[in-house]
Amino acid sequence: MEFQGESIDMIESDNVGPGQAFAHFIVMEELIDKLTILNYDQEFVKDLKMKSLSRHYFAIQTNPGEQFYLFASLAGWLIRKCGKSFEQPQEYDDPNSIISNIFDILRSLNINVNFPPSRIKQGFGEHVIYILDQLADEAIKILNIKWSHPELVKEVEEAVEEIEDEAELILEKVEEEMATFFCDDDDDESAINLEDLRNIQIFKDFQENQQKPEEILKSNVTSEEWLVELERVLPQLKVTIKTDSRDWRNHLEQMQKFNSSIEEVLPVTKSQLDKLHGDITNSLAKISTREKHINSQLEPLLINFRNNQDELSKLTELYKNANEKMTEKSKVLTQITEELEHIKKEMEERGASMTDGAPLINIKKAIAKIKNEIIELDVKIGVFENEILQQKLKDKTFYQQDIDSPTFILS
């Protein structure tokens, strides 16, 4: 699939079908196939000790930092496959410089890149897949890898001969009834007779060694007749198996079978576990490296943070003390303000009374009234004194007359 810059613009437009938004998933799957052709499993994953990519690794967002690092590493490997010199990116390199170098090489290879570098910095999406797909196509072209037509192998269809003799059906039914019998009965009644089992095995071997017919047998018996016959012979097919002291032989055979199965599965499982162990070891090494790098970068910041935290605690304590003092001062200020308001009110009242002339006029009127009353009282007092004086003169005249009279003298 050719994933050119024009197709990217089509995806971003609103006039395309809804399936076009998922086209980069298909391109990602084709990219994995192209990388497999370029032997990326050996040269990229194992030699460079990189993580193996899934079918839709760059199509969806998982871990942007890890995705961008794998994109830069894979792009550098493909650029070197194209015959260009490109230094292997490191995990802590500047992303902008890496993207700039990749864009320069893409332009030198006449690959259209008409989108901003910020689309690449996120480490996933259609633009990332587009760049890797174009580089893979260029590498395949330079390495002169040609596609050949598929070779169709004619498969010989072998006729499957299904032979179901009456004896085989009876034997299978016997085995099913034996299993049902062991599950339903008690332990004391489920006795195992190894001699009966040996006879069954001999009979089974005899049936297998019989010459099979060359044509498929066809039965004319209906299913209802089969069921009737089965119900008739079913009670006779039950086998009573008794215990035998030689039961350990079955256990030994089972152990040998299990041992052979384990030996068959062990190499494949061991290789898978070794690969998983290697991946886990590489991941742990990367995690340890990142942890050390992050710790080295965060150490001065942590020291600065602790110092700032201590200073913040001191400032918080000072703020609490200042806040308590401010509360006390606020209470004092409130009291002083209340007293000041009271004094202002008294001053206003006194000022109003001092500037008001009505009381003075009232006082003057009262003084004039008092003076008039005093004058009237003086006049009354003069009248009373005059009357008293006249009365005294009268009394004195009468008294003198009495003295001069002869009666007063004789007495």
mmCIF file of C-alpha atoms in Angstrom:
data_model
loop_
_atom_site.group_PDB
_atom_site.id
_atom_site.type_symbol
_atom_site.label_atom_id
_atom_site.label_comp_id
_atom_site.label_asym_id
_atom_site.label_seq_id
_atom_site.Cartn_x
_atom_site.Cartn_y
_atom_site.Cartn_z
ATOM 1 C CA MET A 1 0.000 0.000 0.000
ATOM 2 C CA GLU A 2 1.386 3.417 -0.991
ATOM 3 C CA PHE A 3 0.846 5.802 1.916
ATOM 4 C CA GLN A 4 1.832 9.169 0.418
ATOM 5 C CA GLY A 5 1.472 12.637 1.894
ATOM 6 C CA GLU A 6 -1.694 13.170 -0.125
ATOM 7 C CA SER A 7 -3.379 10.305 1.695
ATOM 8 C CA ILE A 8 -2.552 11.949 4.995
ATOM 9 C CA ASP A 9 -4.334 15.091 3.875
ATOM 10 C CA MET A 10 -7.299 12.960 2.822
ATOM 11 C CA ILE A 11 -7.494 11.393 6.253
ATOM 12 C CA GLU A 12 -7.524 14.815 7.882
ATOM 13 C CA SER A 13 -10.347 16.054 5.667
ATOM 14 C CA ASP A 14 -13.991 15.525 6.430
ATOM 15 C CA ASN A 15 -15.017 14.314 2.941
ATOM 16 C CA VAL A 16 -13.721 10.749 3.227
ATOM 17 C CA GLY A 17 -15.437 7.585 4.357
ATOM 18 C CA PRO A 18 -15.454 6.481 8.001
ATOM 19 C CA GLY A 19 -13.158 3.528 7.269
ATOM 20 C CA GLN A 20 -10.364 5.822 6.121
ATOM 21 C CA ALA A 21 -9.690 6.798 9.752
ATOM 22 C CA PHE A 22 -8.497 3.230 10.378
ATOM 23 C CA ALA A 23 -6.305 2.932 7.283
ATOM 24 C CA HIS A 24 -3.129 3.382 9.332
ATOM 25 C CA PHE A 25 -3.874 0.110 11.149
ATOM 26 C CA ILE A 26 -3.613 -1.742 7.817
ATOM 27 C CA VAL A 27 -0.454 0.174 6.918
ATOM 28 C CA MET A 28 1.037 -0.776 10.273
ATOM 29 C CA GLU A 29 0.370 -4.469 9.615
ATOM 30 C CA GLU A 30 2.014 -4.211 6.183
ATOM 31 C CA LEU A 31 4.945 -2.390 7.794
ATOM 32 C CA ILE A 32 5.505 -5.342 10.142
ATOM 33 C CA ASP A 33 5.609 -7.661 7.109
ATOM 34 C CA LYS A 34 8.135 -5.414 5.359
ATOM 35 C CA LEU A 35 10.300 -5.275 8.486
ATOM 36 C CA THR A 36 10.216 -9.066 8.666
ATOM 37 C CA ILE A 37 11.482 -9.207 5.076
ATOM 38 C CA LEU A 38 14.294 -6.821 6.059
ATOM 39 C CA ASN A 39 15.314 -9.267 8.839
ATOM 40 C CA TYR A 40 14.433 -6.835 11.582
ATOM 41 C CA ASP A 41 13.947 -9.630 14.140
ATOM 42 C CA GLN A 42 17.660 -10.431 14.043
ATOM 43 C CA GLU A 43 19.311 -7.114 13.155
ATOM 44 C CA PHE A 44 17.058 -4.752 15.094
ATOM 45 C CA VAL A 45 15.482 -6.698 17.951
ATOM 46 C CA LYS A 46 18.330 -9.039 18.909
ATOM 47 C CA ASP A 47 21.437 -7.128 17.806
ATOM 48 C CA LEU A 48 20.284 -3.741 19.093
ATOM 49 C CA LYS A 49 18.337 -5.331 21.992
ATOM 50 C CA MET A 50 15.121 -3.511 21.165
ATOM 51 C CA LYS A 51 11.545 -4.353 21.984
ATOM 52 C CA SER A 52 9.652 -6.420 19.428
ATOM 53 C CA LEU A 53 6.749 -4.513 17.867
ATOM 54 C CA SER A 54 3.158 -5.696 17.927
ATOM 55 C CA ARG A 55 0.895 -5.586 14.871
ATOM 56 C CA HIS A 56 -0.580 -2.186 15.852
ATOM 57 C CA TYR A 57 2.206 -0.778 18.033
ATOM 58 C CA PHE A 58 2.431 2.681 16.399
ATOM 59 C CA ALA A 59 -1.298 2.851 15.554
ATOM 60 C CA ILE A 60 -2.512 3.414 19.111
ATOM 61 C CA GLN A 61 -1.107 5.331 22.073
ATOM 62 C CA THR A 62 0.448 3.334 24.902
ATOM 63 C CA ASN A 63 3.602 5.056 26.231
ATOM 64 C CA PRO A 64 4.564 8.159 24.188
ATOM 65 C CA GLY A 65 8.144 8.287 25.484
ATOM 66 C CA GLU A 66 8.839 4.635 24.736
ATOM 67 C CA GLN A 67 7.031 4.814 21.382
ATOM 68 C CA PHE A 68 9.060 7.842 20.241
ATOM 69 C CA TYR A 69 12.332 6.170 21.251
ATOM 70 C CA LEU A 70 11.430 2.986 19.330
ATOM 71 C CA PHE A 71 10.315 5.088 16.351
ATOM 72 C CA ALA A 72 13.611 6.996 16.305
ATOM 73 C CA SER A 73 15.647 3.790 16.667
ATOM 74 C CA LEU A 74 13.675 1.970 13.956
ATOM 75 C CA ALA A 75 13.852 4.983 11.618
ATOM 76 C CA GLY A 76 17.634 5.178 12.152
ATOM 77 C CA TRP A 77 18.005 1.470 11.396
ATOM 78 C CA LEU A 78 15.919 1.791 8.200
ATOM 79 C CA ILE A 79 17.926 4.879 7.143
ATOM 80 C CA ARG A 80 21.135 2.887 7.506
ATOM 81 C CA LYS A 81 19.470 0.126 5.466
ATOM 82 C CA CYS A 82 18.912 2.730 2.757
ATOM 83 C CA GLY A 83 22.652 3.411 2.632
ATOM 84 C CA LYS A 84 22.589 6.700 4.563
ATOM 85 C CA SER A 85 24.672 7.410 7.641
ATOM 86 C CA PHE A 86 22.602 7.985 10.745
ATOM 87 C CA GLU A 87 23.768 7.782 14.345
ATOM 88 C CA GLN A 88 21.795 5.465 16.581
ATOM 89 C CA PRO A 89 19.524 7.696 18.745
ATOM 90 C CA GLN A 90 19.859 7.507 22.498
ATOM 91 C CA GLU A 91 17.004 7.506 24.942
ATOM 92 C CA TYR A 92 17.799 10.953 26.395
ATOM 93 C CA ASP A 93 18.630 12.793 23.151
ATOM 94 C CA ASP A 94 16.756 15.926 22.161
ATOM 95 C CA PRO A 95 13.578 14.880 20.249
ATOM 96 C CA ASN A 96 13.606 18.033 18.116
ATOM 97 C CA SER A 97 17.125 17.380 16.794
ATOM 98 C CA ILE A 98 16.283 13.719 16.077
ATOM 99 C CA ILE A 99 13.134 14.699 14.129
ATOM 100 C CA SER A 100 15.066 17.400 12.227
ATOM 101 C CA ASN A 101 17.751 14.898 11.171
ATOM 102 C CA ILE A 102 15.116 12.365 10.067
ATOM 103 C CA PHE A 103 13.266 15.012 8.040
ATOM 104 C CA ASP A 104 16.493 16.063 6.297
ATOM 105 C CA ILE A 105 17.194 12.486 5.222
ATOM 106 C CA LEU A 106 13.572 11.992 4.106
ATOM 107 C CA ARG A 107 13.821 15.058 1.889
ATOM 108 C CA SER A 108 17.101 13.786 0.467
ATOM 109 C CA LEU A 109 15.305 10.532 -0.433
ATOM 110 C CA ASN A 110 12.506 12.537 -2.141
ATOM 111 C CA ILE A 111 9.936 11.420 0.433
ATOM 112 C CA ASN A 112 7.128 13.937 0.860
ATOM 113 C CA VAL A 113 6.745 15.272 4.449
ATOM 114 C CA ASN A 114 4.118 18.017 4.465
ATOM 115 C CA PHE A 115 3.165 17.871 8.138
ATOM 116 C CA PRO A 116 4.625 19.556 11.248
ATOM 117 C CA PRO A 117 7.262 17.800 13.383
ATOM 118 C CA SER A 118 4.930 17.930 16.399
ATOM 119 C CA ARG A 119 2.930 15.072 14.837
ATOM 120 C CA ILE A 120 6.044 12.887 15.100
ATOM 121 C CA LYS A 121 7.045 13.874 18.633
ATOM 122 C CA GLN A 122 4.033 12.091 20.133
ATOM 123 C CA GLY A 123 5.491 8.754 18.966
ATOM 124 C CA PHE A 124 2.356 7.232 17.431
ATOM 125 C CA GLY A 125 -0.199 7.904 14.739
ATOM 126 C CA GLU A 126 -0.525 7.793 10.987
ATOM 127 C CA HIS A 127 2.351 10.190 10.331
ATOM 128 C CA VAL A 128 4.791 8.026 12.302
ATOM 129 C CA ILE A 129 3.624 4.913 10.412
ATOM 130 C CA TYR A 130 3.869 6.816 7.126
ATOM 131 C CA ILE A 131 7.548 7.701 7.669
ATOM 132 C CA LEU A 132 8.501 4.155 8.687
ATOM 133 C CA ASP A 133 6.531 2.657 5.790
ATOM 134 C CA GLN A 134 8.243 4.942 3.259
ATOM 135 C CA LEU A 135 11.676 4.161 4.689
ATOM 136 C CA ALA A 136 10.904 0.421 4.571
ATOM 137 C CA ASP A 137 9.838 0.717 0.912
ATOM 138 C CA GLU A 138 13.029 2.618 0.116
ATOM 139 C CA ALA A 139 15.170 0.021 1.901
ATOM 140 C CA ILE A 140 13.483 -2.837 0.015
ATOM 141 C CA LYS A 141 14.045 -0.960 -3.255
ATOM 142 C CA ILE A 142 17.732 -0.311 -2.506
ATOM 143 C CA LEU A 143 18.371 -3.894 -1.343
ATOM 144 C CA ASN A 144 16.737 -5.080 -4.578
ATOM 145 C CA ILE A 145 14.300 -7.377 -2.854
ATOM 146 C CA LYS A 146 11.867 -8.636 -5.465
ATOM 147 C CA TRP A 147 8.434 -10.052 -4.960
ATOM 148 C CA SER A 148 7.736 -13.342 -6.695
ATOM 149 C CA HIS A 149 4.374 -14.752 -7.631
ATOM 150 C CA PRO A 150 2.860 -17.080 -5.087
ATOM 151 C CA GLU A 151 3.324 -20.757 -5.804
ATOM 152 C CA LEU A 152 0.146 -22.682 -5.366
ATOM 153 C CA VAL A 153 0.767 -26.206 -4.145
ATOM 154 C CA LYS A 154 -1.754 -28.706 -5.288
ATOM 155 C CA GLU A 155 -2.965 -30.565 -2.278
ATOM 156 C CA VAL A 156 -3.987 -34.157 -2.759
ATOM 157 C CA GLU A 157 -7.251 -34.693 -1.071
ATOM 158 C CA GLU A 158 -7.204 -37.985 0.685
ATOM 159 C CA ALA A 159 -10.504 -39.580 1.273
ATOM 160 C CA VAL A 160 -11.175 -39.982 4.938
ATOM 161 C CA GLU A 161 -12.432 -43.384 5.536
ATOM 162 C CA GLU A 162 -14.708 -43.567 8.496
ATOM 163 C CA ILE A 163 -15.232 -47.100 9.547
ATOM 164 C CA GLU A 164 -17.605 -47.669 12.316
ATOM 165 C CA ASP A 165 -17.983 -51.368 12.791
ATOM 166 C CA GLU A 166 -20.397 -52.750 15.243
ATOM 167 C CA ALA A 167 -17.559 -54.104 17.350
ATOM 168 C CA GLU A 168 -15.910 -50.621 17.574
ATOM 169 C CA LEU A 169 -19.156 -49.025 18.573
ATOM 170 C CA ILE A 170 -19.650 -51.642 21.238
ATOM 171 C CA LEU A 171 -16.104 -51.102 22.515
ATOM 172 C CA GLU A 172 -16.577 -47.336 22.715
ATOM 173 C CA LYS A 173 -19.842 -47.829 24.534
ATOM 174 C CA VAL A 174 -18.098 -50.211 26.939
ATOM 175 C CA GLU A 175 -15.492 -47.573 27.743
ATOM 176 C CA GLU A 176 -18.184 -44.909 28.322
ATOM 177 C CA GLU A 177 -20.144 -47.219 30.578
ATOM 178 C CA MET A 178 -16.968 -48.014 32.508
ATOM 179 C CA ALA A 179 -16.296 -44.321 33.101
ATOM 180 C CA THR A 180 -19.915 -43.749 34.185
ATOM 181 C CA PHE A 181 -19.750 -46.771 36.421
ATOM 182 C CA PHE A 182 -16.637 -45.494 38.226
ATOM 183 C CA CYS A 183 -18.127 -42.038 38.756
ATOM 184 C CA ASP A 184 -21.485 -43.225 40.108
ATOM 185 C CA ASP A 185 -20.550 -46.185 42.320
ATOM 186 C CA ASP A 186 -18.835 -46.159 45.709
ATOM 187 C CA ASP A 187 -15.133 -46.808 46.193
ATOM 188 C CA ASP A 188 -15.679 -50.297 47.571
ATOM 189 C CA GLU A 189 -17.699 -51.407 44.569
ATOM 190 C CA SER A 190 -15.425 -49.865 41.895
ATOM 191 C CA ALA A 191 -12.831 -52.625 41.928
ATOM 192 C CA ILE A 192 -10.283 -52.634 39.076
ATOM 193 C CA ASN A 193 -9.516 -55.883 37.342
ATOM 194 C CA LEU A 194 -6.398 -55.390 35.244
ATOM 195 C CA GLU A 195 -6.919 -58.669 33.452
ATOM 196 C CA ASP A 196 -10.180 -57.359 31.992
ATOM 197 C CA LEU A 197 -8.439 -54.175 30.909
ATOM 198 C CA ARG A 198 -5.700 -56.222 29.243
ATOM 199 C CA ASN A 199 -8.314 -58.242 27.348
ATOM 200 C CA ILE A 200 -9.975 -54.998 26.207
ATOM 201 C CA GLN A 201 -6.617 -53.673 25.002
ATOM 202 C CA ILE A 202 -5.920 -56.897 23.097
ATOM 203 C CA PHE A 203 -9.331 -56.673 21.484
ATOM 204 C CA LYS A 204 -8.706 -53.031 20.534
ATOM 205 C CA ASP A 205 -5.316 -53.896 19.008
ATOM 206 C CA PHE A 206 -6.942 -56.692 17.062
ATOM 207 C CA GLN A 207 -9.535 -54.292 15.661
ATOM 208 C CA GLU A 208 -6.846 -51.784 14.674
ATOM 209 C CA ASN A 209 -4.749 -54.470 12.956
ATOM 210 C CA GLN A 210 -7.623 -55.661 10.842
ATOM 211 C CA GLN A 211 -7.440 -54.736 7.197
ATOM 212 C CA LYS A 212 -9.633 -51.736 6.500
ATOM 213 C CA PRO A 213 -11.911 -51.863 3.514
ATOM 214 C CA GLU A 214 -11.014 -49.803 0.496
ATOM 215 C CA GLU A 215 -14.431 -48.199 0.253
ATOM 216 C CA ILE A 216 -16.487 -46.325 2.790
ATOM 217 C CA LEU A 217 -19.081 -48.543 4.360
ATOM 218 C CA LYS A 218 -22.600 -47.290 4.197
ATOM 219 C CA SER A 219 -25.183 -48.510 6.653
ATOM 220 C CA ASN A 220 -28.855 -48.855 5.814
ATOM 221 C CA VAL A 221 -29.906 -49.037 9.476
ATOM 222 C CA THR A 222 -31.911 -46.077 10.738
ATOM 223 C CA SER A 223 -31.080 -44.161 13.918
ATOM 224 C CA GLU A 224 -34.232 -45.465 15.635
ATOM 225 C CA GLU A 225 -33.117 -49.093 15.060
ATOM 226 C CA TRP A 226 -29.665 -48.202 16.432
ATOM 227 C CA LEU A 227 -31.226 -46.775 19.600
ATOM 228 C CA VAL A 228 -33.451 -49.844 20.057
ATOM 229 C CA GLU A 229 -30.480 -52.192 19.641
ATOM 230 C CA LEU A 230 -28.411 -50.068 21.991
ATOM 231 C CA GLU A 231 -31.066 -50.210 24.717
ATOM 232 C CA ARG A 232 -31.246 -53.987 24.271
ATOM 233 C CA VAL A 233 -27.536 -54.736 24.622
ATOM 234 C CA LEU A 234 -26.684 -51.922 27.051
ATOM 235 C CA PRO A 235 -27.201 -54.005 30.261
ATOM 236 C CA GLN A 236 -24.857 -56.685 28.889
ATOM 237 C CA LEU A 237 -22.040 -54.213 28.191
ATOM 238 C CA LYS A 238 -21.356 -53.303 31.811
ATOM 239 C CA VAL A 239 -17.976 -54.523 33.005
ATOM 240 C CA THR A 240 -17.143 -55.056 36.671
ATOM 241 C CA ILE A 241 -13.552 -54.065 37.338
ATOM 242 C CA LYS A 242 -11.923 -55.234 40.532
ATOM 243 C CA THR A 243 -8.834 -53.974 42.262
ATOM 244 C CA ASP A 244 -5.507 -55.596 41.632
ATOM 245 C CA SER A 245 -2.221 -55.409 43.533
ATOM 246 C CA ARG A 246 -0.478 -54.670 40.221
ATOM 247 C CA ASP A 247 -2.204 -51.301 39.838
ATOM 248 C CA TRP A 248 1.201 -49.537 40.103
ATOM 249 C CA ARG A 249 1.910 -50.564 36.496
ATOM 250 C CA ASN A 250 -0.792 -48.204 35.234
ATOM 251 C CA HIS A 251 0.702 -45.438 37.312
ATOM 252 C CA LEU A 252 4.110 -46.196 35.865
ATOM 253 C CA GLU A 253 2.762 -46.083 32.327
ATOM 254 C CA GLN A 254 1.079 -42.747 33.054
ATOM 255 C CA MET A 255 4.305 -41.385 34.485
ATOM 256 C CA GLN A 256 6.192 -42.483 31.372
ATOM 257 C CA LYS A 257 3.601 -40.825 29.113
ATOM 258 C CA PHE A 258 3.716 -37.624 31.142
ATOM 259 C CA ASN A 259 7.514 -37.709 31.046
ATOM 260 C CA SER A 260 7.546 -38.086 27.257
ATOM 261 C CA SER A 261 5.024 -35.245 26.907
ATOM 262 C CA ILE A 262 7.155 -33.018 29.112
ATOM 263 C CA GLU A 263 10.260 -33.835 27.082
ATOM 264 C CA GLU A 264 8.413 -32.917 23.875
ATOM 265 C CA VAL A 265 7.102 -29.606 25.224
ATOM 266 C CA LEU A 266 10.195 -28.636 27.223
ATOM 267 C CA PRO A 267 12.439 -27.360 24.352
ATOM 268 C CA VAL A 268 9.756 -25.055 22.930
ATOM 269 C CA THR A 269 8.726 -23.853 26.352
ATOM 270 C CA LYS A 270 12.328 -23.358 27.425
ATOM 271 C CA SER A 271 13.113 -21.245 24.365
ATOM 272 C CA GLN A 272 10.041 -19.126 24.981
ATOM 273 C CA LEU A 273 10.899 -18.733 28.658
ATOM 274 C CA ASP A 274 14.513 -17.845 27.766
ATOM 275 C CA LYS A 275 13.263 -15.184 25.380
ATOM 276 C CA LEU A 276 10.861 -13.916 28.021
ATOM 277 C CA HIS A 277 13.710 -13.899 30.539
ATOM 278 C CA GLY A 278 15.858 -11.900 28.146
ATOM 279 C CA ASP A 279 13.074 -9.402 27.515
ATOM 280 C CA ILE A 280 12.443 -9.019 31.238
ATOM 281 C CA THR A 281 16.180 -8.618 31.907
ATOM 282 C CA ASN A 282 16.457 -5.930 29.230
ATOM 283 C CA SER A 283 13.382 -4.179 30.549
ATOM 284 C CA LEU A 284 14.718 -4.276 34.107
ATOM 285 C CA ALA A 285 18.064 -2.913 32.910
ATOM 286 C CA LYS A 286 16.311 -0.089 31.085
ATOM 287 C CA ILE A 287 14.142 0.624 34.108
ATOM 288 C CA SER A 288 17.213 0.690 36.363
ATOM 289 C CA THR A 289 19.019 3.043 33.976
ATOM 290 C CA ARG A 290 16.033 5.337 33.749
ATOM 291 C CA GLU A 291 15.584 5.268 37.504
ATOM 292 C CA LYS A 292 19.219 6.247 38.093
ATOM 293 C CA HIS A 293 18.984 9.007 35.496
ATOM 294 C CA ILE A 294 15.751 10.335 36.978
ATOM 295 C CA ASN A 295 17.194 10.179 40.508
ATOM 296 C CA SER A 296 20.309 12.057 39.406
ATOM 297 C CA GLN A 297 18.161 14.728 37.791
ATOM 298 C CA LEU A 298 15.710 14.969 40.673
ATOM 299 C CA GLU A 299 18.297 15.033 43.497
ATOM 300 C CA PRO A 300 19.023 18.802 43.338
ATOM 301 C CA LEU A 301 15.350 19.495 42.827
ATOM 302 C CA LEU A 302 14.494 17.425 45.901
ATOM 303 C CA ILE A 303 17.109 19.266 47.979
ATOM 304 C CA ASN A 304 15.739 22.589 46.777
ATOM 305 C CA PHE A 305 12.214 21.369 47.525
ATOM 306 C CA ARG A 306 13.180 20.405 51.090
ATOM 307 C CA ASN A 307 14.816 23.789 51.666
ATOM 308 C CA ASN A 308 11.787 25.585 50.278
ATOM 309 C CA GLN A 309 9.540 23.434 52.443
ATOM 310 C CA ASP A 310 11.523 24.339 55.586
ATOM 311 C CA GLU A 311 11.415 28.005 54.648
ATOM 312 C CA LEU A 312 7.696 27.709 53.997
ATOM 313 C CA SER A 313 7.203 26.216 57.481
ATOM 314 C CA LYS A 314 9.074 29.154 59.055
ATOM 315 C CA LEU A 315 7.111 31.677 57.048
ATOM 316 C CA THR A 316 3.877 29.905 57.969
ATOM 317 C CA GLU A 317 4.763 30.156 61.666
ATOM 318 C CA LEU A 318 5.608 33.847 61.298
ATOM 319 C CA TYR A 319 2.370 34.372 59.449
ATOM 320 C CA LYS A 320 0.398 32.733 62.276
ATOM 321 C CA ASN A 321 2.066 34.928 64.878
ATOM 322 C CA ALA A 322 1.529 38.047 62.788
ATOM 323 C CA ASN A 323 -2.065 37.033 62.227
ATOM 324 C CA GLU A 324 -2.659 36.660 65.989
ATOM 325 C CA LYS A 325 -1.110 40.086 66.655
ATOM 326 C CA MET A 326 -3.172 41.587 63.872
ATOM 327 C CA THR A 327 -6.327 40.105 65.439
ATOM 328 C CA GLU A 328 -5.496 41.729 68.787
ATOM 329 C CA LYS A 329 -4.728 45.056 67.112
ATOM 330 C CA SER A 330 -7.996 44.799 65.221
ATOM 331 C CA LYS A 331 -9.909 44.431 68.491
ATOM 332 C CA VAL A 332 -8.128 47.482 69.965
ATOM 333 C CA LEU A 333 -8.801 49.420 66.783
ATOM 334 C CA THR A 334 -12.486 48.500 67.006
ATOM 335 C CA GLN A 335 -12.710 49.790 70.585
ATOM 336 C CA ILE A 336 -10.893 53.032 69.705
ATOM 337 C CA THR A 337 -13.150 53.492 66.691
ATOM 338 C CA GLU A 338 -16.259 53.093 68.867
ATOM 339 C CA GLU A 339 -14.955 55.636 71.398
ATOM 340 C CA LEU A 340 -14.062 58.023 68.597
ATOM 341 C CA GLU A 341 -17.552 57.727 67.149
ATOM 342 C CA HIS A 342 -19.056 58.450 70.573
ATOM 343 C CA ILE A 343 -16.852 61.534 71.031
ATOM 344 C CA LYS A 344 -17.658 62.753 67.552
ATOM 345 C CA LYS A 345 -21.330 62.420 68.301
ATOM 346 C CA GLU A 346 -21.003 64.438 71.512
ATOM 347 C CA MET A 347 -18.959 67.079 69.714
ATOM 348 C CA GLU A 348 -21.561 67.340 67.007
ATOM 349 C CA GLU A 349 -24.316 67.727 69.573
ATOM 350 C CA ARG A 350 -22.390 70.429 71.445
ATOM 351 C CA GLY A 351 -21.483 72.222 68.257
ATOM 352 C CA ALA A 352 -25.084 72.182 67.162
ATOM 353 C CA SER A 353 -26.150 73.582 70.503
ATOM 354 C CA MET A 354 -23.478 76.304 70.393
ATOM 355 C CA THR A 355 -24.409 77.476 66.939
ATOM 356 C CA ASP A 356 -28.142 77.410 67.708
ATOM 357 C CA GLY A 357 -29.477 80.966 68.839
ATOM 358 C CA ALA A 358 -32.890 79.858 70.109
ATOM 359 C CA PRO A 359 -31.704 79.007 73.633
ATOM 360 C CA LEU A 360 -30.024 82.420 73.960
ATOM 361 C CA ILE A 361 -33.185 84.178 72.906
ATOM 362 C CA ASN A 362 -35.155 82.133 75.396
ATOM 363 C CA ILE A 363 -32.687 83.098 78.130
ATOM 364 C CA LYS A 364 -32.988 86.775 77.279
ATOM 365 C CA LYS A 365 -36.757 86.526 77.319
ATOM 366 C CA ALA A 366 -36.629 84.774 80.649
ATOM 367 C CA ILE A 367 -34.298 87.462 82.087
ATOM 368 C CA ALA A 368 -36.600 90.244 80.831
ATOM 369 C CA LYS A 369 -39.577 88.449 82.332
ATOM 370 C CA ILE A 370 -37.736 88.017 85.629
ATOM 371 C CA LYS A 371 -36.810 91.733 85.635
ATOM 372 C CA ASN A 372 -40.435 92.692 85.031
ATOM 373 C CA GLU A 373 -41.501 90.399 87.819
ATOM 374 C CA ILE A 374 -38.833 91.969 90.106
ATOM 375 C CA ILE A 375 -40.114 95.457 89.264
ATOM 376 C CA GLU A 376 -43.660 94.402 90.037
ATOM 377 C CA LEU A 377 -42.511 92.869 93.305
ATOM 378 C CA ASP A 378 -40.611 96.076 94.179
ATOM 379 C CA VAL A 379 -43.754 98.117 93.541
ATOM 380 C CA LYS A 380 -45.813 95.768 95.689
ATOM 381 C CA ILE A 381 -43.172 95.896 98.389
ATOM 382 C CA GLY A 382 -43.221 99.729 98.298
ATOM 383 C CA VAL A 383 -46.986 99.728 98.542
ATOM 384 C CA PHE A 384 -46.866 97.287 101.467
ATOM 385 C CA GLU A 385 -44.173 99.339 103.208
ATOM 386 C CA ASN A 386 -46.201 102.527 102.713
ATOM 387 C CA GLU A 387 -49.284 100.906 104.141
ATOM 388 C CA ILE A 388 -47.293 99.588 107.066
ATOM 389 C CA LEU A 389 -45.779 103.011 107.658
ATOM 390 C CA GLN A 390 -49.166 104.667 107.604
ATOM 391 C CA GLN A 391 -50.490 102.058 109.971
ATOM 392 C CA LYS A 392 -47.613 102.636 112.300
ATOM 393 C CA LEU A 393 -48.244 106.428 112.208
ATOM 394 C CA LYS A 394 -51.877 105.864 112.965
ATOM 395 C CA ASP A 395 -51.033 103.576 115.782
ATOM 396 C CA LYS A 396 -48.499 106.101 117.133
ATOM 397 C CA THR A 397 -51.091 108.898 116.974
ATOM 398 C CA PHE A 398 -53.621 106.804 118.804
ATOM 399 C CA TYR A 399 -51.094 105.852 121.383
ATOM 400 C CA GLN A 400 -50.083 109.514 121.935
ATOM 401 C CA GLN A 401 -53.692 110.509 122.312
ATOM 402 C CA ASP A 402 -54.207 107.853 124.885
ATOM 403 C CA ILE A 403 -51.217 109.038 126.843
ATOM 404 C CA ASP A 404 -52.399 112.627 126.858
ATOM 405 C CA SER A 405 -55.882 111.719 127.995
ATOM 406 C CA PRO A 406 -56.723 112.207 131.831
ATOM 407 C CA THR A 407 -57.992 108.676 132.052
ATOM 408 C CA PHE A 408 -54.590 107.273 131.269
ATOM 409 C CA ILE A 409 -53.034 109.582 133.850
ATOM 410 C CA LEU A 410 -55.406 108.573 136.709
ATOM 411 C CA SER A 411 -54.960 105.035 136.177
#
